[in-house]
Coordinates of C-alpha atoms in Angstrom, one line a residue:
X1 CA 21.5 -32.3 11.3
X2 CA 20.0 -33.9 9.0
X3 CA 16.7 -34.3 10.3
X4 CA 16.6 -30.6 10.6
X5 CA 17.9 -30.5 6.7
X6 CA 14.3 -32.4 6.2
X7 CA 11.7 -29.9 7.7
X8 CA 13.5 -27.0 5.6
X9 CA 9.4 -27.1 3.8
X10 CA 7.8 -26.3 7.8
X11 CA 10.4 -24.0 8.1
X12 CA 9.3 -22.2 4.8
X13 CA 5.2 -22.4 4.8
X14 CA 5.6 -21.6 8.6
X15 CA 7.7 -19.0 7.7
X16 CA 5.8 -17.5 4.3
X17 CA 2.4 -17.8 6.5
X18 CA 3.8 -15.6 9.5
X19 CA 6.0 -13.1 7.5
X20 CA 3.6 -12.6 3.9
X21 CA -0.1 -11.6 4.7
X22 CA 0.7 -9.0 7.5
X23 CA 3.1 -7.7 5.0
X24 CA 1.0 -7.0 2.4
X25 CA -1.2 -5.4 5.1
X26 CA 1.5 -2.9 6.3
X27 CA 2.5 -1.9 3.2
X28 CA -0.7 -1.2 1.7
X29 CA -1.7 0.9 4.6
X30 CA 1.7 3.0 3.5
X31 CA 4.0 2.0 6.1
X32 CA 7.7 0.8 4.8
X33 CA 10.5 -0.1 6.2
X34 CA 12.3 -2.5 8.4
X35 CA 9.8 -1.7 10.8
X36 CA 6.8 -3.2 8.5
X37 CA 8.6 -6.1 7.8
X38 CA 9.0 -7.0 11.7
X39 CA 5.3 -5.9 12.6
X40 CA 3.8 -8.1 10.0
X41 CA 3.6 -11.4 11.9
X42 CA 2.0 -9.6 14.4
X43 CA -0.8 -8.8 11.3
X44 CA -0.5 -11.9 9.7
X45 CA -1.8 -13.7 12.8
X46 CA -4.5 -11.6 14.0
X47 CA -5.9 -12.5 10.5
X48 CA -5.8 -16.2 10.7
X49 CA -7.3 -16.3 14.0
X50 CA -9.6 -14.0 13.7
X51 CA -10.5 -14.9 10.3
X52 CA -10.2 -18.5 11.4
X53 CA -12.4 -17.9 14.7
X54 CA -15.4 -16.2 12.1
X55 CA -14.8 -19.2 9.4
X56 CA -15.5 -21.7 11.9
X57 CA -19.0 -19.6 12.9
X58 CA -20.6 -19.1 9.9
X59 CA -19.9 -22.7 8.3
X60 CA -16.8 -21.9 5.8
X61 CA -13.7 -24.5 6.3
X62 CA -10.4 -23.0 6.8
X63 CA -7.4 -23.2 4.8
X64 CA -4.6 -22.2 3.1
X65 CA -7.0 -20.9 0.5
X66 CA -9.3 -19.7 2.9
X67 CA -6.4 -17.6 4.0
X68 CA -5.2 -16.3 1.0
X69 CA -8.9 -15.2 0.1
X70 CA -9.0 -13.6 3.7
X71 CA -5.4 -11.8 2.9
X72 CA -6.4 -10.7 -0.9
X73 CA -9.0 -9.1 0.9
X74 CA -7.6 -7.7 4.0
X75 CA -4.9 -6.1 1.8
X76 CA -7.2 -4.6 -0.9
X77 CA -9.4 -2.9 2.6
X78 CA -5.6 -1.6 3.6
X79 CA -4.8 -0.3 -0.2
X80 CA -7.9 1.6 0.0
X81 CA -7.5 3.0 3.5
X82 CA -4.4 3.8 2.7
X83 CA -5.4 6.0 -0.4
X84 CA -7.5 7.8 1.4
X85 CA -5.7 8.7 4.2
X86 CA -3.3 10.2 1.5
X87 CA -5.8 12.7 0.6
X88 CA -7.1 13.7 3.7
X89 CA -5.5 17.3 4.4
X90 CA -2.4 17.4 6.2
X91 CA -3.7 18.7 9.3
X92 CA -5.3 15.2 9.7
X93 CA -3.0 13.0 7.9
X94 CA -0.3 14.2 9.8
X95 CA 3.5 14.4 8.0
X96 CA 3.6 13.1 4.7
X97 CA 5.5 10.5 3.5
X98 CA 7.6 10.6 0.3
X99 CA 5.2 9.8 -2.3
X100 CA 6.9 6.3 -4.7
X101 CA 5.6 4.1 -7.1
X102 CA 3.0 2.2 -6.9
X103 CA 5.9 -1.0 -7.3
X104 CA 8.3 0.7 -4.7
X105 CA 5.2 1.2 -1.8
X106 CA 4.3 -2.7 -2.3
X107 CA 7.7 -4.3 -2.0
X108 CA 10.3 -1.4 -1.1
X109 CA 14.1 -1.6 -0.9
X110 CA 16.0 -3.6 1.6
X111 CA 19.5 -2.3 2.5
X112 CA 22.2 -4.8 2.3
X113 CA 24.2 -4.1 5.3
X114 CA 20.3 -4.9 6.9
X115 CA 20.1 -8.1 5.2
X116 CA 23.6 -9.4 6.4
X117 CA 22.6 -8.3 9.8
X118 CA 19.6 -10.4 10.4
X119 CA 21.4 -13.1 8.5
X120 CA 24.1 -12.8 11.1
X121 CA 21.1 -12.8 13.8
X122 CA 19.5 -16.0 12.0
X123 CA 22.4 -18.2 11.5
X124 CA 23.8 -17.3 15.2
X125 CA 20.5 -18.2 16.9
X126 CA 20.1 -21.6 14.7
X127 CA 23.6 -22.8 15.5
X128 CA 23.1 -22.3 19.5
X129 CA 19.4 -23.4 19.6
X130 CA 20.0 -26.7 16.9
X131 CA 22.1 -28.9 18.2
X132 CA 20.8 -28.2 21.8
X133 CA 17.3 -29.2 21.1
X134 CA 19.0 -32.2 19.8
X135 CA 16.1 -33.9 16.5
X136 CA 13.3 -32.1 15.3
X137 CA 11.0 -34.1 17.0
X138 CA 12.5 -33.9 20.6
X139 CA 9.8 -33.1 23.1
X140 CA 10.5 -30.2 25.3
X141 CA 9.4 -31.8 28.8
X142 CA 7.5 -29.6 29.9
X143 CA 3.4 -29.8 31.4
X144 CA 2.3 -27.1 28.9
X145 CA 3.9 -28.4 26.0
X146 CA 1.4 -31.2 26.3
X147 CA -1.9 -28.3 26.7
X148 CA -0.2 -26.8 23.2
X149 CA 0.7 -29.8 20.8
X150 CA -2.7 -31.5 21.8
X151 CA -4.8 -28.1 20.9
X152 CA -2.3 -27.5 17.4
X153 CA -3.5 -31.4 16.8
X154 CA -7.1 -30.6 17.7
X155 CA -7.1 -27.5 15.1
X156 CA -6.0 -29.9 12.7
X157 CA -8.7 -32.8 13.6
X158 CA -11.8 -31.2 13.8
X159 CA -11.2 -28.3 11.3
X160 CA -11.9 -26.0 13.9
X161 CA -8.9 -23.1 14.7
X162 CA -11.4 -20.6 16.9
X163 CA -10.5 -19.7 20.1
X164 CA -13.3 -20.9 21.9
X165 CA -12.0 -24.9 20.8
X166 CA -11.8 -26.8 23.0
X167 CA -12.5 -24.2 25.7
X168 CA -11.7 -19.9 25.3
X169 CA -8.0 -19.1 25.2
X170 CA -5.9 -17.3 22.8
X171 CA -5.3 -18.7 20.1
X172 CA -2.6 -17.5 17.8
X173 CA 0.1 -19.2 18.2
X174 CA -2.2 -22.7 18.0
X175 CA -3.7 -21.4 14.8
X176 CA -0.7 -20.0 12.6
X177 CA 1.0 -23.6 13.2
X178 CA -1.7 -25.6 12.4
X179 CA -2.5 -24.0 9.5
X180 CA 1.1 -23.9 8.3
X181 CA 0.9 -27.7 8.8
X182 CA -2.3 -27.8 7.4
X183 CA -0.4 -29.1 3.6
X184 CA 1.0 -31.7 5.2
X185 CA 4.9 -30.4 5.5
X186 CA 5.3 -32.0 8.8
X187 CA 3.3 -33.8 11.9
X188 CA 2.3 -31.9 15.3
X189 CA 5.8 -32.3 17.3
X190 CA 8.3 -31.5 14.9
X191 CA 6.3 -29.1 13.0
X192 CA 6.1 -27.0 16.6
X193 CA 9.3 -27.4 17.2
X194 CA 10.4 -25.7 14.0
X195 CA 7.6 -23.0 14.3
X196 CA 9.9 -22.1 17.9
X197 CA 12.5 -22.2 15.9
X198 CA 10.9 -19.2 13.3
X199 CA 10.0 -17.4 16.7
X200 CA 13.5 -17.2 18.2
X201 CA 16.0 -17.1 15.3
X202 CA 14.0 -15.5 12.6
X203 CA 10.9 -13.3 14.3
X204 CA 13.2 -12.1 17.2
X205 CA 16.2 -11.0 15.0
X206 CA 13.8 -9.0 12.4
X207 CA 12.8 -7.2 15.2
X208 CA 15.9 -6.2 17.0
X209 CA 17.5 -5.3 14.2
X210 CA 14.4 -3.0 13.7
X211 CA 14.4 -1.4 17.0
X212 CA 18.3 -0.8 17.4
X213 CA 18.2 1.1 13.8
X214 CA 15.4 3.1 15.7
X215 CA 16.5 3.6 19.2
X216 CA 20.4 4.2 18.0
X217 CA 20.3 5.3 14.2
X218 CA 21.1 3.6 10.9
X219 CA 24.2 3.1 10.6
X220 CA 26.3 0.0 9.5
X221 CA 27.8 -0.4 12.8
X222 CA 24.3 -0.2 14.8
X223 CA 22.4 -2.2 12.5
X224 CA 25.1 -4.8 13.0
X225 CA 25.3 -5.0 16.3
X226 CA 22.0 -5.5 16.6
X227 CA 22.0 -7.9 14.9
X228 CA 24.8 -9.7 17.0
X229 CA 23.2 -8.6 20.0
X230 CA 19.6 -10.3 19.6
X231 CA 22.2 -14.1 20.3
X232 CA 23.3 -11.9 23.5
X233 CA 20.7 -12.9 25.8
X234 CA 20.1 -16.4 28.0
X235 CA 16.8 -15.3 29.5
X236 CA 15.5 -14.5 25.7
X237 CA 14.6 -16.7 23.8
X238 CA 16.4 -19.6 25.1
X239 CA 14.5 -19.9 28.5
X240 CA 11.5 -20.0 26.8
X241 CA 12.0 -22.1 24.2
X242 CA 12.1 -24.6 27.1
X243 CA 10.8 -23.3 30.6
X244 CA 7.0 -23.5 31.0
X245 CA 7.0 -23.9 28.0
X246 CA 5.5 -20.8 27.6
X247 CA 5.3 -20.8 23.6
X248 CA 2.5 -18.0 23.0
X249 CA 4.7 -16.1 25.6
X250 CA 8.0 -16.7 23.4
X251 CA 5.4 -16.1 20.1
X252 CA 4.5 -12.5 21.7
X253 CA 7.7 -11.3 23.3
X254 CA 9.4 -12.0 20.0
X255 CA 7.2 -9.7 18.3
X256 CA 7.6 -7.2 20.7
X257 CA 10.5 -5.2 19.2
X258 CA 8.9 -5.1 16.0
X259 CA 5.7 -3.6 17.1
X260 CA 7.7 -1.3 20.1
X261 CA 10.1 0.3 16.8
X262 CA 7.2 0.8 14.4
X263 CA 5.2 2.7 17.7
X264 CA 8.0 4.9 18.3
X265 CA 9.2 5.5 15.0
X266 CA 4.9 6.3 14.0
X267 CA 5.0 8.8 17.4
X268 CA 8.2 11.0 15.9
X269 CA 7.2 10.8 12.1
X270 CA 3.6 11.8 12.6
X271 CA 2.9 9.7 9.4
X272 CA -1.5 8.1 9.6
X273 CA 0.1 5.1 7.7
X274 CA 2.3 3.9 10.5
X275 CA -0.2 3.9 13.0
X276 CA -2.3 2.4 11.1
X277 CA 0.0 -0.5 10.5
X278 CA 1.5 -0.5 14.6
X279 CA -3.0 -0.6 15.0
X280 CA -3.4 -3.0 12.6
X281 CA -0.8 -5.2 14.8
X282 CA -2.3 -5.3 18.1
X283 CA -5.1 -7.9 17.3
X284 CA -2.7 -10.4 17.0
X285 CA -0.5 -9.5 20.3
X286 CA -3.7 -10.2 21.9
X287 CA -4.6 -13.4 20.3
X288 CA -1.1 -14.6 21.0
X289 CA -0.9 -13.4 24.4
X290 CA -2.6 -10.6 26.0
X291 CA 0.3 -9.4 28.1
X292 CA 2.4 -8.0 24.5
X293 CA -0.4 -5.0 24.5
X294 CA 0.3 -4.8 28.8
X295 CA 4.3 -4.4 28.3
X296 CA 3.4 -1.9 25.0
X297 CA 1.2 0.6 27.7
X298 CA 4.6 0.1 29.9
X299 CA 6.8 1.3 27.3
X300 CA 5.2 3.5 25.8
X301 CA 3.8 5.2 29.8
X302 CA 7.6 5.0 30.0
X303 CA 8.7 7.0 27.2
X304 CA 5.9 9.1 27.4
X305 CA 7.4 10.2 31.1
X306 CA 11.4 10.0 29.9
X307 CA 9.7 12.3 27.2
X308 CA 8.2 14.7 29.9
X309 CA 11.9 14.8 32.1
X310 CA 13.6 15.2 29.1
X311 CA 11.5 18.2 27.9
X312 CA 11.9 20.0 31.1
X313 CA 16.0 19.4 31.5
X314 CA 16.5 21.1 28.3
X315 CA 13.7 23.6 29.1
X316 CA 11.1 22.9 26.1
X317 CA 8.8 22.4 28.5
X318 CA 8.2 24.6 32.1
X319 CA 8.7 22.2 35.1
X320 CA 4.8 22.6 36.5
X321 CA 4.0 21.3 33.3
X322 CA 6.2 18.0 33.4
X323 CA 5.3 17.7 36.9
X324 CA 0.7 18.1 36.0
X325 CA 1.3 15.7 33.1
X326 CA 3.4 12.9 35.6
X327 CA 0.9 13.2 38.3
X328 CA -2.0 13.0 35.1
X329 CA -0.4 10.3 34.0
X330 CA 0.4 8.4 37.6
X331 CA -3.1 9.2 38.6
X332 CA -4.6 7.4 35.5
X333 CA -2.3 4.3 35.9
X334 CA -3.0 3.9 39.1
X335 CA -6.8 3.9 38.7
X336 CA -6.7 1.0 35.9
X337 CA -4.9 -1.5 37.5
X338 CA -7.1 -0.8 40.6
X339 CA -10.4 -0.8 38.4
X340 CA -8.9 -3.5 36.0
X341 CA -9.1 -6.4 37.8
X342 CA -12.9 -5.5 39.1
X343 CA -13.9 -5.9 35.1
X344 CA -12.0 -8.8 34.2
X345 CA -12.2 -11.9 36.4
X346 CA -9.8 -13.5 34.1
X347 CA -7.5 -11.2 35.1
X348 CA -8.3 -11.5 38.8
X349 CA -7.1 -15.5 38.0
X350 CA -4.5 -14.2 36.3
X351 CA -3.4 -12.0 38.8
X352 CA -3.8 -14.9 42.1
X353 CA -1.2 -17.0 41.2
X354 CA 1.1 -17.2 43.5
X355 CA 5.3 -18.7 43.2
X356 CA 7.0 -19.8 46.1
X357 CA 10.9 -19.5 44.9
X358 CA 11.2 -15.7 46.3
X359 CA 14.2 -14.1 46.8
X360 CA 15.9 -10.9 48.1
X361 CA 16.2 -7.7 46.2
X362 CA 19.8 -8.1 45.4
X363 CA 19.2 -12.0 44.3
X364 CA 16.7 -10.7 41.9
X365 CA 18.7 -8.0 40.7
X366 CA 21.4 -9.9 40.1
X367 CA 19.2 -12.2 38.5
X368 CA 18.2 -9.8 36.1
X369 CA 20.7 -7.9 35.5
X370 CA 23.5 -10.7 35.8
X371 CA 21.5 -12.9 33.6
X372 CA 21.4 -15.5 35.8
X373 CA 18.3 -16.7 36.1
X374 CA 18.0 -20.9 36.2
X375 CA 22.2 -20.7 35.7
X376 CA 24.5 -20.9 38.1
X377 CA 26.8 -17.8 37.2
X378 CA 26.7 -14.2 36.7
X379 CA 27.1 -13.7 32.6
X380 CA 29.8 -10.9 33.4
X381 CA 30.1 -10.6 29.2
X382 CA 26.1 -9.6 28.8
X383 CA 26.3 -7.1 32.1
X384 CA 29.6 -5.2 30.8
X385 CA 27.8 -4.7 27.7
X386 CA 24.8 -3.4 29.2
X387 CA 26.7 -1.4 31.8
X388 CA 29.2 -0.1 28.3
X389 CA 25.5 0.5 26.3
X390 CA 23.9 2.7 29.2
X391 CA 26.9 4.8 29.5
X392 CA 27.2 5.6 25.9
X393 CA 23.4 6.6 25.6
X394 CA 24.0 8.8 28.6
X395 CA 26.7 10.6 27.1
X396 CA 26.5 10.5 23.4
X397 CA 22.7 9.3 22.5
X398 CA 20.3 10.5 24.8
X399 CA 17.7 10.4 21.9
X400 CA 17.8 6.5 23.1
X401 CA 17.6 7.5 26.9
X402 CA 13.9 6.3 27.1
X403 CA 14.5 2.9 26.2
X404 CA 16.9 2.9 29.3
X405 CA 14.1 3.6 31.8
X406 CA 11.8 0.8 29.5
X407 CA 14.8 -1.6 30.5
X408 CA 14.5 -0.6 34.0
X409 CA 10.9 -0.6 34.2
X410 CA 11.6 -4.6 33.4
X411 CA 14.0 -4.5 35.8
X412 CA 11.8 -2.8 39.1
X413 CA 9.1 -5.3 37.8
X414 CA 11.3 -8.7 37.7
X415 CA 12.3 -7.3 41.7
X416 CA 8.9 -6.9 42.3
X417 CA 7.5 -10.5 40.6
X418 CA 10.6 -12.1 42.2
X419 CA 10.8 -10.8 45.8
X420 CA 8.3 -9.1 47.4
X421 CA 5.2 -10.2 49.3
X422 CA 3.3 -7.8 49.8
X423 CA -0.2 -8.4 47.5
X424 CA -0.5 -5.0 46.0
X425 CA 2.4 -6.2 43.8
X426 CA 0.3 -8.9 42.1
X427 CA -2.0 -5.5 40.1
X428 CA 1.2 -4.5 38.9
X429 CA 3.0 -7.8 37.7
X430 CA -0.3 -9.8 37.8
X431 CA -0.1 -9.5 33.5
X432 CA 2.6 -12.0 33.6
X433 CA 1.5 -14.5 35.9
X434 CA 3.5 -13.0 38.5
X435 CA 6.2 -15.3 37.0
X436 CA 9.6 -13.6 37.3
X437 CA 10.6 -16.2 34.3
X438 CA 8.4 -13.6 31.6
X439 CA 9.5 -11.1 32.8
X440 CA 13.1 -11.4 32.2
X441 CA 12.2 -12.2 29.2
X442 CA 10.3 -8.8 28.8
X443 CA 13.6 -7.3 29.6
X444 CA 15.4 -8.4 26.8
X445 CA 13.6 -6.6 24.5
X446 CA 15.2 -3.1 25.7
X447 CA 18.4 -4.7 26.7
X448 CA 19.3 -5.8 22.7
X449 CA 18.9 -1.9 21.9
X450 CA 21.7 -1.9 24.9
X451 CA 23.6 -4.3 23.8
X452 CA 23.8 -2.6 20.5
X453 CA 24.9 0.1 22.0
X454 CA 28.1 -0.9 23.4
X455 CA 29.5 -1.4 19.8
X456 CA 30.1 2.7 19.4
X457 CA 31.3 2.8 22.7
X458 CA 33.9 -0.2 22.4
X459 CA 35.1 1.5 19.3
X460 CA 35.2 5.1 20.5
X461 CA 37.9 3.5 23.3
X462 CA 39.4 1.3 20.7
X463 CA 40.3 4.5 17.8
X464 CA 42.3 5.8 21.1
X465 CA 45.4 3.6 20.5
X466 CA 47.7 4.4 18.8
X467 CA 47.6 1.3 15.9
X468 CA 43.5 1.9 15.2
X469 CA 43.4 5.7 15.3
X470 CA 43.7 6.0 11.6
X471 CA 42.0 2.5 11.0
X472 CA 38.1 3.3 11.3
X473 CA 37.1 0.1 9.7
X474 CA 39.6 -2.2 11.8
X475 CA 38.3 -0.4 14.7
X476 CA 34.4 -1.0 13.7
X477 CA 35.1 -4.7 13.7
X478 CA 36.9 -5.6 16.7
X479 CA 34.3 -3.7 18.2
X480 CA 31.3 -5.6 16.6
X481 CA 33.8 -8.7 17.2
X482 CA 33.5 -8.0 20.7
X483 CA 29.5 -8.5 21.2
X484 CA 29.5 -12.6 20.0
X485 CA 33.1 -13.7 21.8
X486 CA 31.8 -11.7 25.5
X487 CA 28.3 -13.1 25.4
X488 CA 27.5 -16.1 22.3
X489 CA 31.2 -17.9 22.3
X490 CA 31.8 -17.3 26.4
X491 CA 28.5 -18.8 27.7
X492 CA 27.8 -20.9 24.5
X493 CA 28.3 -24.5 27.1
X494 CA 26.2 -22.5 29.8
X495 CA 23.7 -21.7 26.9
X496 CA 23.6 -25.3 25.6
X497 CA 23.4 -27.1 28.6
X498 CA 20.6 -25.1 30.0
X499 CA 18.4 -25.5 26.6
X500 CA 19.4 -29.7 25.9
X501 CA 18.1 -29.7 30.1
X502 CA 15.0 -28.9 29.0
X503 CA 14.5 -31.4 26.2
X504 CA 17.2 -34.0 27.5
X505 CA 16.6 -34.0 31.4
X506 CA 18.7 -35.6 33.5
X507 CA 16.2 -37.4 36.3
X508 CA 13.5 -39.9 34.8
X509 CA 11.0 -38.0 36.8
X510 CA 11.5 -35.3 34.4
X511 CA 11.0 -36.5 31.5
X512 CA 7.3 -37.2 30.0
X513 CA 7.8 -39.3 27.4
X514 CA 10.8 -40.7 26.1
X515 CA 11.4 -42.2 22.9
X516 CA 10.8 -45.5 23.9
X517 CA 7.9 -44.5 25.9
X518 CA 6.6 -43.2 22.6
X519 CA 7.3 -46.0 20.6
X520 CA 5.6 -48.5 23.4
X521 CA 2.2 -46.6 23.3
X522 CA 2.7 -46.0 19.2
X523 CA 2.2 -50.0 19.1
X524 CA -0.7 -49.9 22.1
X525 CA -2.3 -46.9 19.8
X526 CA -2.8 -49.4 17.0
X527 CA -4.8 -52.4 19.0
X528 CA -7.6 -48.9 19.8
X529 CA -10.0 -48.8 17.4
X530 CA -10.5 -45.7 15.6
X531 CA -12.8 -42.7 17.8
X532 CA -12.8 -45.0 20.5
X533 CA -11.8 -43.2 23.2
X534 CA -8.9 -44.0 26.3
X535 CA -8.2 -42.9 29.1
X536 CA -5.2 -43.3 31.8
X537 CA -2.9 -41.0 34.2
X538 CA -2.1 -37.8 32.9
X539 CA 1.6 -38.0 34.5
X540 CA 2.3 -41.1 32.4
X541 CA 2.6 -39.4 29.2
X542 CA -1.0 -41.2 27.6
X543 CA -2.3 -37.6 27.0
X544 CA 0.2 -37.0 24.4
X545 CA -0.8 -39.7 22.2
X546 CA -3.6 -37.8 20.5
X547 CA -0.9 -34.9 19.5
X548 CA 1.4 -38.1 18.8
X549 CA -0.7 -40.5 17.3
X550 CA -4.2 -39.3 16.9
X551 CA -5.5 -41.4 19.6
X552 CA -8.9 -39.8 21.5
X553 CA -7.7 -39.4 24.8
X554 CA -9.8 -38.2 27.5
X555 CA -6.7 -36.2 29.1
X556 CA -4.7 -33.7 27.1
X557 CA -3.0 -32.2 29.9
X558 CA -0.9 -32.1 32.7
X559 CA -2.8 -31.9 35.6
X560 CA -6.4 -32.7 35.2
X561 CA -9.0 -30.0 35.7
X562 CA -10.5 -30.4 39.0
X563 CA -14.4 -30.5 37.8
X564 CA -16.4 -32.4 35.3
X565 CA -16.7 -36.0 33.3
X566 CA -13.0 -35.7 34.2
X567 CA -12.7 -35.5 37.9
X568 CA -15.7 -37.9 37.9
X569 CA -13.9 -40.8 36.2
X570 CA -10.5 -40.1 37.7
X571 CA -11.5 -40.2 41.0
X572 CA -14.1 -43.0 40.9
X573 CA -13.0 -45.2 37.8
X574 CA -11.4 -47.7 40.0
X575 CA -15.0 -48.4 41.3
X576 CA -16.4 -48.1 38.1
X577 CA -19.1 -52.1 38.5
X578 CA -20.3 -49.8 41.1
X579 CA -20.7 -46.4 39.8
X580 CA -23.1 -45.5 37.3
X581 CA -22.2 -41.8 37.5
X582 CA -18.5 -43.2 36.0
X583 CA -19.9 -45.4 33.6
X584 CA -22.2 -42.6 31.9
X585 CA -18.8 -40.5 31.7
X586 CA -17.7 -43.1 30.2
X587 CA -20.2 -43.3 27.8
X588 CA -20.5 -39.6 27.4
X589 CA -17.2 -39.7 25.9
X590 CA -17.0 -43.4 24.6
X591 CA -14.2 -44.3 27.0
X592 CA -13.5 -47.7 25.5
X593 CA -9.9 -48.7 26.7
X594 CA -7.5 -47.8 29.8
X595 CA -4.1 -47.7 29.8
X596 CA -1.9 -48.1 32.8
X597 CA 2.1 -47.3 33.7
X598 CA 4.3 -47.3 36.4
X599 CA 5.8 -44.1 35.2
X600 CA 4.9 -41.1 36.8
X601 CA 6.0 -37.2 35.5
X602 CA 6.8 -34.7 38.3
X603 CA 3.9 -32.3 38.1
X604 CA 2.1 -35.2 40.1
X605 CA -1.7 -34.5 41.1
X606 CA -2.9 -38.3 42.2
X607 CA -5.9 -36.6 44.2
X608 CA -7.6 -35.8 40.8
X609 CA -6.7 -39.6 39.5
X610 CA -6.5 -41.8 42.1
X611 CA -9.2 -44.2 41.0
X612 CA -6.8 -44.5 38.3
X613 CA -3.6 -46.7 39.8
X614 CA -3.5 -50.2 40.3
X615 CA -5.1 -51.0 37.6
X616 CA -4.6 -54.6 37.7
X617 CA -6.7 -55.0 40.8
X618 CA -9.7 -52.9 39.4
X619 CA -12.3 -55.3 38.9
X620 CA -14.2 -54.6 35.2
X621 CA -11.5 -54.4 32.9
X622 CA -9.8 -57.0 30.9
X623 CA -5.9 -56.8 30.2
X624 CA -4.9 -56.7 26.7
X625 CA -1.4 -56.6 26.0
X626 CA 1.8 -54.9 27.9
X627 CA 4.2 -53.2 26.2
X628 CA 7.2 -51.4 28.0
X629 CA 6.2 -49.7 30.8
X630 CA 2.6 -49.9 29.7
X631 CA -0.6 -52.0 29.6
X632 CA -3.8 -51.8 28.0
X633 CA -6.9 -52.7 29.2
X634 CA -10.2 -53.3 27.8
X635 CA -13.5 -51.8 30.0
X636 CA -15.9 -54.4 29.9
X637 CA -17.8 -53.4 33.2
X638 CA -19.8 -50.8 32.1

């Protein structure tokens, strides 16, 4: 843990950069309370990602000073908008917010129970996550990590934090991490690991407590239950800390509870300031992972449909009007699903992803409801809490019924992605790459509310026991203790082993780059002059030399692209003395060195790099040095 203590400066900088800019803007717009804090990271990321892209276009250097200026400008603009909204006639401005002093409007007044609940969620997350990861510089052995780490390193190396560097890809996660690492508080790998811990152990608990309080009320019991419930699921954040590795999706899902809480709060209060705060978060969510916006649309549609059904059941609205509204909604959704992939080639490509691990409908239900996704057994404690929470909502907290419907919608989406082979289902689940893992993580957002709802249900049951009838505080404390005991404690070995398996796999072919291999490549990197490029099969881990040591590697992802110079070099390198096109491609990238190794990662595409194997037999290479499993060659044949 000493090494984690040394990362505290990085933790602080990452957290401040993530929360402070957006919080100032949202508060200035007129949104207050915990919801404003919970949504502020999305607003911050929107400012960072968009402003960094604009700065690159106009030739302004990006850094913390530039971010400070952008934040001040955005704060001033938001304050002006807030003042303007305050002067609008009531029919345009909606319900008036209570008049407060400028200092109170800016700084707020946090409640002790809210602070305590968030602190509990943060503490549990840190205790369960950090030991499972191991060291701050431990590499998660998932292929996407190579791309994400190299992109962050590229931002820092070039000073270009644009969404188009090196190719168009949402830059929210990468721009935030790279901006926070500019002061030199950590290297790319440990800094990125700390960033994911901030998302899982700070952003997620804050959003969960905000959503739970909005859905179930603001009592102390419910508030503390929200903090405890944030650590109840293995499907999130545990699985997205290692699987994939889907760091932008981790960030988007961690931000979803806060955005959802503010959206529902604004819908009920009808205050323009809150709607403006919610709208300010949307660009950031889109620049992190666009499926976060789709998730909010799904939740909004479910909330609207549930509200209409509830109005019909209570007699507030005629059933003909309910049927009409739901029919219009269904038709609009169907048309949108059909048109979206036609107008967006990128979406059509996303929807084309196919997975081979299809399961039966029953198995899919067990995976998503019972938490048995990629782990060997059902999480019975979690399942019991969800069932108890649903029962409490149905019987005693019916205002939260839309949240139950949201959870059921996520379950349906998961089952479709996990079990269906019909082509039309991709129109719906394609926004999440038809990936059941992402949808299981999304189900944890409303699922947290259901787990938290189990606390008042347990208190009501315990209060019926004779010894506890006159001791409500004891009954409440016991009810709260059941939440971590039946999830965090009961599932501790499963959670820890599961997360550890991503960072310390038990098979060599699952390891991208061990610490020993890193030491070998570090020594080799010292022999390569700055600015000169190196090529090697990506499956041997050499692409990470750029992120770890700053070495100019040709390949920076696993696997390599199928077009361009990369594929020309990959397939023709072994005949470079007879291939002027290969030499020309090497020259364009200033590649003068090559690395060979017998190590191969499991995501192997040998047909793409068939020319980069057995380099000791290739004409036009001069062997320089072997360190461990890696051998460095100088290219002399071009």
